């Protein structure tokens, strides 16, 4: 009898698979920060005085470029590795929800608001008539961690979880999670910018509560950018995520319950990212669910017709999913009755409900409506999408994005 043959993928193959699974913008940020650190290491540049966020220099010489140069430079190998390994799972999830262009705009918006808040607080602390904290004006801060703290707040708000794990040691309420991390990092690490992390948290909450709504363009703005000729080379890349959800290789992570415990920004996520490309035994093809995103992740390119025989796919299903949702006549009774579950109604037409059913339904929680409105969706469309999704926040996001396609 022949012995069982176990195949193992090489390290290079595992690294390639891990890298290819990271969406376009997130992988670009990782590459830029990594290349900049290597260049600084090779050239011996380690003072960072000309590129860091230095409030005194911004005020006296109006060096606004420090708003953005400070976030892409890092002071040590551990600094850049820790920040980028934290960015990969969190940035990938947000990019799949928002799209590459929208997340890029949000990153610049967060970098700007973080810097303005940092500058304002440092100025108040340094120039107040009672007691001057001059060291805050002369603090030279660098690193992507301020943006990461903003993303923690936004991702926690969108996920709907009620508790999160701090480094796998203990659980805390989701709303307190970023504040607990702020305290833990300040106690465990020296030479970290308390004010930079604090401003990141404040910007994240401002976005989550809709205070930046007037700064967020409509979806048509991002669609216009994606359809521009100079963007064609980027849009054609398989890792690029369309803001309208039109990329068949992308999917939106869904959550099976609102009270699940998510590890978020923790050593568990970093370890899963590292171990994902280590040599492993060949896995069975029976299950392809990503443990980071419990629930049903929907991939348009692999959607199946529930009435079709096993092993066969419906070649026209993808086209039907992307049809204009403004024509409710296309949603026939036969289409609805052939679905195995109510949630498997084609996403493009899922928001088409009878007006009487919408009016007779209990209104969706205002908090959920505000979260989706803060992402740039129209309030009326949000209410209809929540009605179609039975108040499931993530499914409602899928419906809204598929309609814009």
Short mmCIF file of C-alpha atoms in Angstrom, two decimals:
data_model
loop_
_atom_site.label_atom_id
_atom_site.label_comp_id
_atom_site.label_asym_id
_atom_site.label_seq_id
_atom_site.Cartn_x
_atom_site.Cartn_y
_atom_site.Cartn_z
CA UNK A 1 0.00 0.00 0.00
CA UNK A 2 1.34 3.39 -0.96
CA UNK A 3 1.85 5.75 1.95
CA UNK A 4 -0.26 8.89 2.10
CA UNK A 5 1.46 11.73 0.26
CA UNK A 6 1.17 15.10 1.96
CA UNK A 7 2.07 18.13 -0.13
CA UNK A 8 3.29 21.35 1.40
CA UNK A 9 3.43 24.71 -0.31
CA UNK A 10 6.77 26.47 -0.25
CA UNK A 11 7.33 29.67 1.68
CA UNK A 12 7.47 31.69 -1.52
CA UNK A 13 4.09 30.29 -2.62
CA UNK A 14 2.52 30.99 0.76
CA UNK A 15 3.87 34.55 0.75
CA UNK A 16 2.45 35.08 -2.74
CA UNK A 17 -0.97 33.77 -1.72
CA UNK A 18 -1.01 35.95 1.39
CA UNK A 19 0.03 39.04 -0.57
CA UNK A 20 -2.48 38.44 -3.37
CA UNK A 21 -5.30 38.21 -0.81
CA UNK A 22 -4.64 41.78 0.39
CA UNK A 23 -6.71 44.38 -1.54
CA UNK A 24 -5.06 47.01 -3.72
CA UNK A 25 -4.91 50.07 -1.46
CA UNK A 26 -3.97 48.19 1.71
CA UNK A 27 -1.12 46.37 -0.03
CA UNK A 28 0.02 49.65 -1.60
CA UNK A 29 0.26 51.35 1.81
CA UNK A 30 2.21 48.39 3.19
CA UNK A 31 4.59 48.51 0.21
CA UNK A 32 5.11 52.29 0.42
CA UNK A 33 5.81 52.29 4.16
CA UNK A 34 8.11 49.27 3.83
CA UNK A 35 10.10 50.73 0.94
CA UNK A 36 10.48 54.09 2.69
CA UNK A 37 11.79 52.38 5.83
CA UNK A 38 14.30 50.34 3.82
CA UNK A 39 15.54 53.47 2.02
CA UNK A 40 15.96 55.27 5.35
CA UNK A 41 17.81 52.26 6.72
CA UNK A 42 20.18 52.07 3.75
CA UNK A 43 20.89 55.79 3.70
CA UNK A 44 21.25 56.09 7.47
CA UNK A 45 18.46 58.64 7.78
CA UNK A 46 17.09 58.36 11.32
CA UNK A 47 16.47 61.89 12.61
CA UNK A 48 13.11 62.42 10.84
CA UNK A 49 13.14 66.05 11.95
CA UNK A 50 12.15 67.32 8.49
CA UNK A 51 9.25 64.89 7.92
CA UNK A 52 7.71 64.20 11.34
CA UNK A 53 4.62 65.90 12.74
CA UNK A 54 6.14 68.82 14.65
CA UNK A 55 3.50 71.33 15.84
CA UNK A 56 6.01 74.16 16.42
CA UNK A 57 7.35 73.89 12.85
CA UNK A 58 3.85 73.75 11.36
CA UNK A 59 2.77 76.85 13.26
CA UNK A 60 5.90 78.93 12.70
CA UNK A 61 6.74 77.86 9.11
CA UNK A 62 3.36 76.54 7.91
CA UNK A 63 4.83 73.16 6.88
CA UNK A 64 1.50 71.48 6.15
CA UNK A 65 3.21 68.66 4.24
CA UNK A 66 4.05 67.15 7.64
CA UNK A 67 0.37 66.16 7.94
CA UNK A 68 1.04 63.38 5.41
CA UNK A 69 4.77 62.65 5.47
CA UNK A 70 4.57 61.81 9.17
CA UNK A 71 2.25 58.84 8.61
CA UNK A 72 4.47 56.99 6.11
CA UNK A 73 7.76 57.16 8.05
CA UNK A 74 8.57 54.81 10.92
CA UNK A 75 11.32 54.88 13.49
CA UNK A 76 12.31 51.20 13.77
CA UNK A 77 11.79 47.79 12.21
CA UNK A 78 9.47 46.74 15.04
CA UNK A 79 7.52 49.98 14.58
CA UNK A 80 6.83 49.47 10.87
CA UNK A 81 6.18 45.71 11.23
CA UNK A 82 3.69 46.12 14.04
CA UNK A 83 1.79 48.91 12.28
CA UNK A 84 1.64 47.13 8.92
CA UNK A 85 0.61 43.76 10.37
CA UNK A 86 -2.19 45.56 12.21
CA UNK A 87 -3.19 47.39 9.01
CA UNK A 88 -3.47 44.26 6.84
CA UNK A 89 -6.57 42.62 8.43
CA UNK A 90 -8.28 45.88 9.36
CA UNK A 91 -7.54 47.80 6.17
CA UNK A 92 -8.50 44.80 4.03
CA UNK A 93 -11.89 44.53 5.69
CA UNK A 94 -12.66 48.23 5.36
CA UNK A 95 -11.46 48.29 1.75
CA UNK A 96 -13.78 45.41 0.81
CA UNK A 97 -16.68 47.31 2.33
CA UNK A 98 -15.90 50.82 1.05
CA UNK A 99 -13.87 50.23 -2.09
CA UNK A 100 -10.28 51.22 -2.85
CA UNK A 101 -10.88 54.82 -3.96
CA UNK A 102 -13.29 55.60 -1.13
CA UNK A 103 -10.87 54.20 1.48
CA UNK A 104 -8.02 56.23 -0.04
CA UNK A 105 -10.09 59.39 0.32
CA UNK A 106 -11.02 58.42 3.88
CA UNK A 107 -7.35 57.83 4.73
CA UNK A 108 -6.42 61.34 3.57
CA UNK A 109 -9.42 62.76 5.44
CA UNK A 110 -8.41 60.99 8.66
CA UNK A 111 -4.78 62.08 8.26
CA UNK A 112 -5.92 65.69 7.86
CA UNK A 113 -8.38 65.70 10.76
CA UNK A 114 -5.93 63.85 13.03
CA UNK A 115 -3.28 66.47 12.30
CA UNK A 116 -5.66 69.41 12.83
CA UNK A 117 -6.86 68.02 16.17
CA UNK A 118 -3.27 67.27 17.20
CA UNK A 119 -2.22 70.81 16.29
CA UNK A 120 -5.20 72.36 18.08
CA UNK A 121 -4.72 70.44 21.34
CA UNK A 122 -0.96 70.99 21.35
CA UNK A 123 -1.47 74.72 20.80
CA UNK A 124 -4.01 74.97 23.61
CA UNK A 125 -1.69 73.07 25.93
CA UNK A 126 1.39 75.09 24.96
CA UNK A 127 -0.02 78.60 24.84
CA UNK A 128 -2.65 78.63 27.60
CA UNK A 129 -2.14 81.33 30.27
CA UNK A 130 -2.27 78.95 33.23
CA UNK A 131 0.33 76.25 32.63
CA UNK A 132 2.26 75.69 29.42
CA UNK A 133 3.04 72.14 28.23
CA UNK A 134 5.79 73.16 25.81
CA UNK A 135 6.90 69.59 25.16
CA UNK A 136 3.69 68.91 23.19
CA UNK A 137 4.64 71.65 20.71
CA UNK A 138 8.10 70.18 20.23
CA UNK A 139 7.08 66.52 20.08
CA UNK A 140 8.22 64.91 16.79
CA UNK A 141 5.66 62.20 15.95
CA UNK A 142 5.82 59.69 13.08
CA UNK A 143 4.04 56.48 12.15
CA UNK A 144 0.75 55.14 10.80
CA UNK A 145 -0.68 54.31 14.22
CA UNK A 146 -2.87 57.43 14.39
CA UNK A 147 -4.74 56.29 11.27
CA UNK A 148 -4.92 52.77 12.71
CA UNK A 149 -6.68 54.01 15.84
CA UNK A 150 -9.22 55.81 13.62
CA UNK A 151 -9.76 52.60 11.64
CA UNK A 152 -10.24 50.63 14.87
CA UNK A 153 -13.12 52.89 15.85
CA UNK A 154 -14.71 52.81 12.37
CA UNK A 155 -14.33 49.05 11.91
CA UNK A 156 -15.76 48.39 15.39
CA UNK A 157 -18.74 50.63 14.60
CA UNK A 158 -19.45 48.94 11.25
CA UNK A 159 -19.03 45.39 12.59
CA UNK A 160 -21.76 45.80 15.20
CA UNK A 161 -19.94 43.67 17.80
CA UNK A 162 -20.58 44.36 21.47
CA UNK A 163 -17.23 43.21 22.88
CA UNK A 164 -13.66 42.81 21.68
CA UNK A 165 -10.60 40.98 22.91
CA UNK A 166 -7.51 42.87 24.01
CA UNK A 167 -4.51 40.79 22.85
CA UNK A 168 -6.51 37.63 23.56
CA UNK A 169 -6.22 38.21 27.32
CA UNK A 170 -9.54 39.76 28.30
CA UNK A 171 -12.68 41.15 26.67
CA UNK A 172 -13.92 44.71 26.92
CA UNK A 173 -17.05 46.49 25.61
CA UNK A 174 -16.61 47.48 21.98
CA UNK A 175 -17.10 51.20 22.66
CA UNK A 176 -14.31 51.14 25.25
CA UNK A 177 -11.93 49.05 23.12
CA UNK A 178 -9.94 51.92 21.52
CA UNK A 179 -9.62 53.70 24.88
CA UNK A 180 -8.33 50.53 26.56
CA UNK A 181 -5.78 50.10 23.76
CA UNK A 182 -4.70 53.71 24.20
CA UNK A 183 -4.02 53.12 27.90
CA UNK A 184 -2.33 49.75 27.36
CA UNK A 185 0.07 51.09 24.73
CA UNK A 186 0.89 54.09 26.86
CA UNK A 187 1.73 51.86 29.84
CA UNK A 188 3.60 49.12 27.99
CA UNK A 189 5.57 51.16 25.47
CA UNK A 190 7.82 54.14 25.88
CA UNK A 191 8.26 56.95 23.37
CA UNK A 192 4.76 56.67 21.93
CA UNK A 193 2.64 59.68 21.02
CA UNK A 194 -0.32 59.80 23.39
CA UNK A 195 -1.73 62.84 21.62
CA UNK A 196 -1.35 61.26 18.15
CA UNK A 197 -3.27 58.14 19.19
CA UNK A 198 -5.90 60.18 21.05
CA UNK A 199 -6.57 62.35 18.00
CA UNK A 200 -6.95 59.20 15.90
CA UNK A 201 -9.66 57.94 18.24
CA UNK A 202 -11.45 61.28 18.18
CA UNK A 203 -11.41 61.38 14.36
CA UNK A 204 -12.73 57.83 14.18
CA UNK A 205 -15.66 58.63 16.46
CA UNK A 206 -16.35 61.84 14.52
CA UNK A 207 -16.65 59.84 11.30
CA UNK A 208 -18.76 57.10 12.92
CA UNK A 209 -21.24 59.60 14.34
CA UNK A 210 -21.64 61.39 11.00
CA UNK A 211 -19.79 64.61 11.81
CA UNK A 212 -17.80 64.25 8.58
CA UNK A 213 -20.85 63.71 6.36
CA UNK A 214 -20.45 67.09 4.71
CA UNK A 215 -16.87 66.14 3.77
CA UNK A 216 -17.80 62.78 2.19
CA UNK A 217 -18.61 62.95 -1.55
CA UNK A 218 -21.49 60.98 -3.02
CA UNK A 219 -21.01 57.56 -4.57
CA UNK A 220 -21.29 59.08 -8.06
CA UNK A 221 -18.11 61.05 -7.34
CA UNK A 222 -16.12 57.88 -6.70
CA UNK A 223 -17.75 56.16 -9.66
CA UNK A 224 -16.64 59.02 -11.92
CA UNK A 225 -13.07 58.66 -10.70
CA UNK A 226 -13.11 54.89 -11.26
CA UNK A 227 -14.41 55.33 -14.81
CA UNK A 228 -11.71 57.86 -15.72
CA UNK A 229 -9.24 56.77 -18.40
CA UNK A 230 -6.19 57.39 -16.21
CA UNK A 231 -7.63 54.98 -13.63
CA UNK A 232 -8.13 52.12 -16.07
CA UNK A 233 -4.76 50.50 -15.35
CA UNK A 234 -5.59 50.40 -11.63
CA UNK A 235 -9.20 49.30 -12.00
CA UNK A 236 -8.19 46.34 -14.15
CA UNK A 237 -6.01 44.92 -11.38
CA UNK A 238 -7.66 41.89 -9.72
CA UNK A 239 -6.98 43.27 -6.22
CA UNK A 240 -8.75 46.58 -6.91
CA UNK A 241 -12.12 46.92 -5.13
CA UNK A 242 -14.76 49.01 -6.88
CA UNK A 243 -16.70 51.46 -4.71
CA UNK A 244 -19.91 50.24 -6.33
CA UNK A 245 -19.19 46.62 -5.51
CA UNK A 246 -18.73 45.80 -9.19
CA UNK A 247 -15.50 43.84 -8.79
CA UNK A 248 -16.49 40.16 -9.00
CA UNK A 249 -13.34 39.10 -7.14
CA UNK A 250 -14.29 41.13 -4.06
CA UNK A 251 -16.66 40.27 -1.26
CA UNK A 252 -18.17 42.04 1.70
CA UNK A 253 -17.58 40.32 5.06
CA UNK A 254 -20.76 39.62 6.99
CA UNK A 255 -21.29 38.81 10.62
CA UNK A 256 -23.55 36.02 11.84
CA UNK A 257 -24.46 37.76 15.10
CA UNK A 258 -24.33 41.17 16.66
CA UNK A 259 -22.93 39.96 19.97
CA UNK A 260 -19.94 37.99 18.77
CA UNK A 261 -16.52 38.69 20.18
CA UNK A 262 -14.04 40.09 17.67
CA UNK A 263 -10.33 40.31 18.32
CA UNK A 264 -9.80 43.30 16.00
CA UNK A 265 -6.48 45.03 16.57
CA UNK A 266 -4.76 42.29 18.55
CA UNK A 267 -1.88 39.85 18.47
CA UNK A 268 -4.31 37.16 17.28
CA UNK A 269 -4.91 38.94 13.98
CA UNK A 270 -1.20 39.59 13.54
CA UNK A 271 -0.39 35.94 14.20
CA UNK A 272 -3.08 34.74 11.77
CA UNK A 273 -1.63 37.04 9.11
CA UNK A 274 1.87 35.69 9.69
CA UNK A 275 0.89 32.03 9.94
CA UNK A 276 -1.27 32.18 6.81
CA UNK A 277 1.79 31.91 4.55
CA UNK A 278 3.79 29.38 6.57
CA UNK A 279 4.10 25.82 5.11
CA UNK A 280 0.95 23.88 5.94
CA UNK A 281 -0.68 20.60 4.99
CA UNK A 282 -2.92 20.74 1.98
CA UNK A 283 -6.35 21.71 3.27
CA UNK A 284 -9.55 19.99 2.30
CA UNK A 285 -11.70 21.79 -0.24
CA UNK A 286 -14.86 21.16 1.75
CA UNK A 287 -14.76 24.52 3.53
CA UNK A 288 -13.37 27.83 2.31
CA UNK A 289 -14.81 30.11 4.98
CA UNK A 290 -12.39 32.72 6.32
CA UNK A 291 -12.31 32.49 10.12
CA UNK A 292 -11.81 36.24 10.38
CA UNK A 293 -15.21 36.91 8.79
CA UNK A 294 -17.86 34.60 10.27
CA UNK A 295 -21.05 34.45 8.29
CA UNK A 296 -21.80 34.25 4.60
CA UNK A 297 -19.33 36.15 2.46
CA UNK A 298 -20.90 36.80 -0.92
CA UNK A 299 -18.73 36.53 -4.02
CA UNK A 300 -20.65 37.52 -7.14
CA UNK A 301 -18.42 35.59 -9.53
CA UNK A 302 -19.06 32.29 -7.75
CA UNK A 303 -22.77 32.72 -6.97
CA UNK A 304 -24.88 29.66 -7.69
CA UNK A 305 -28.46 29.12 -8.70
CA UNK A 306 -30.12 27.14 -5.89
CA UNK A 307 -32.24 25.29 -8.44
CA UNK A 308 -29.27 24.19 -10.54
CA UNK A 309 -27.77 20.69 -10.13
CA UNK A 310 -24.74 20.29 -7.90
CA UNK A 311 -21.46 21.17 -9.56
CA UNK A 312 -23.04 23.53 -12.07
CA UNK A 313 -23.20 27.30 -11.96
CA UNK A 314 -25.63 29.66 -13.61
CA UNK A 315 -23.65 31.69 -16.20
CA UNK A 316 -26.29 34.44 -16.25
CA UNK A 317 -26.53 34.92 -12.49
CA UNK A 318 -23.72 37.46 -12.29
CA UNK A 319 -25.37 39.57 -15.00
CA UNK A 320 -28.71 39.39 -13.19
CA UNK A 321 -27.11 40.53 -9.94
CA UNK A 322 -25.77 43.67 -11.59
CA UNK A 323 -29.03 44.66 -13.29
CA UNK A 324 -30.45 48.06 -12.48
CA UNK A 325 -32.57 47.86 -9.33
CA UNK A 326 -34.80 50.69 -10.57
CA UNK A 327 -36.87 48.22 -12.65
CA UNK A 328 -38.85 46.19 -10.12
CA UNK A 329 -40.76 44.48 -12.94
CA UNK A 330 -37.76 42.25 -13.56
CA UNK A 331 -38.18 40.59 -10.18
CA UNK A 332 -40.73 37.95 -11.08
CA UNK A 333 -42.59 35.71 -8.69
CA UNK A 334 -40.82 32.72 -10.17
CA UNK A 335 -37.45 34.15 -9.16
CA UNK A 336 -38.55 34.54 -5.55
CA UNK A 337 -40.13 31.11 -5.21
CA UNK A 338 -37.05 29.30 -6.53
CA UNK A 339 -34.79 30.70 -3.85
CA UNK A 340 -33.91 28.40 -0.97
CA UNK A 341 -33.76 31.19 1.60
CA UNK A 342 -35.26 34.70 1.72
CA UNK A 343 -31.76 36.20 1.99
CA UNK A 344 -30.75 34.68 -1.35
CA UNK A 345 -32.96 36.99 -3.40
CA UNK A 346 -30.72 38.66 -6.03
CA UNK A 347 -28.96 41.50 -4.27
CA UNK A 348 -29.61 44.05 -7.01
CA UNK A 349 -33.35 43.67 -6.54
CA UNK A 350 -33.46 42.85 -2.84
CA UNK A 351 -34.44 46.39 -1.86
CA UNK A 352 -37.56 46.35 -4.04
CA UNK A 353 -40.32 45.89 -1.45
CA UNK A 354 -44.02 46.70 -1.65
CA UNK A 355 -44.74 50.16 -0.33
CA UNK A 356 -47.36 48.82 2.05
CA UNK A 357 -44.85 46.41 3.57
CA UNK A 358 -42.35 49.21 4.14
CA UNK A 359 -44.93 51.48 5.75
CA UNK A 360 -46.29 48.75 8.01
CA UNK A 361 -42.88 47.74 9.25
CA UNK A 362 -41.32 48.95 12.50
CA UNK A 363 -38.75 51.65 11.72
CA UNK A 364 -35.10 50.63 11.74
CA UNK A 365 -32.97 51.80 14.70
CA UNK A 366 -31.78 55.34 14.16
CA UNK A 367 -28.23 54.30 15.07
CA UNK A 368 -28.05 51.87 12.14
CA UNK A 369 -29.49 54.47 9.76
CA UNK A 370 -26.92 57.06 10.88
CA UNK A 371 -24.05 54.60 10.36
CA UNK A 372 -25.03 54.01 6.74
CA UNK A 373 -25.77 57.68 6.09
CA UNK A 374 -22.28 58.46 7.42
CA UNK A 375 -20.88 56.22 4.67
CA UNK A 376 -22.44 58.52 2.03
CA UNK A 377 -25.70 56.70 1.24
CA UNK A 378 -29.04 58.47 0.82
CA UNK A 379 -31.27 58.19 3.89
CA UNK A 380 -34.32 57.04 1.96
CA UNK A 381 -32.33 54.29 0.25
CA UNK A 382 -30.86 53.31 3.61
CA UNK A 383 -34.29 52.85 5.17
CA UNK A 384 -35.47 50.72 2.26
CA UNK A 385 -32.28 48.62 2.30
CA UNK A 386 -32.58 48.00 6.05
CA UNK A 387 -36.17 46.92 5.54
CA UNK A 388 -35.08 44.44 2.88
CA UNK A 389 -32.22 43.17 5.05
CA UNK A 390 -34.33 42.73 8.21
CA UNK A 391 -32.15 45.35 9.97
CA UNK A 392 -28.95 43.41 9.21
CA UNK A 393 -26.45 46.25 8.87
CA UNK A 394 -23.89 44.46 6.70
CA UNK A 395 -26.46 42.98 4.31
CA UNK A 396 -27.94 46.46 3.94
CA UNK A 397 -24.48 47.74 2.91
CA UNK A 398 -24.32 45.03 0.25
CA UNK A 399 -27.72 46.00 -1.09
CA UNK A 400 -26.88 49.69 -1.25
CA UNK A 401 -23.56 49.12 -3.03
CA UNK A 402 -25.06 46.64 -5.50
CA UNK A 403 -27.79 49.16 -6.36
CA UNK A 404 -25.18 51.80 -7.17
CA UNK A 405 -23.52 49.36 -9.54
#
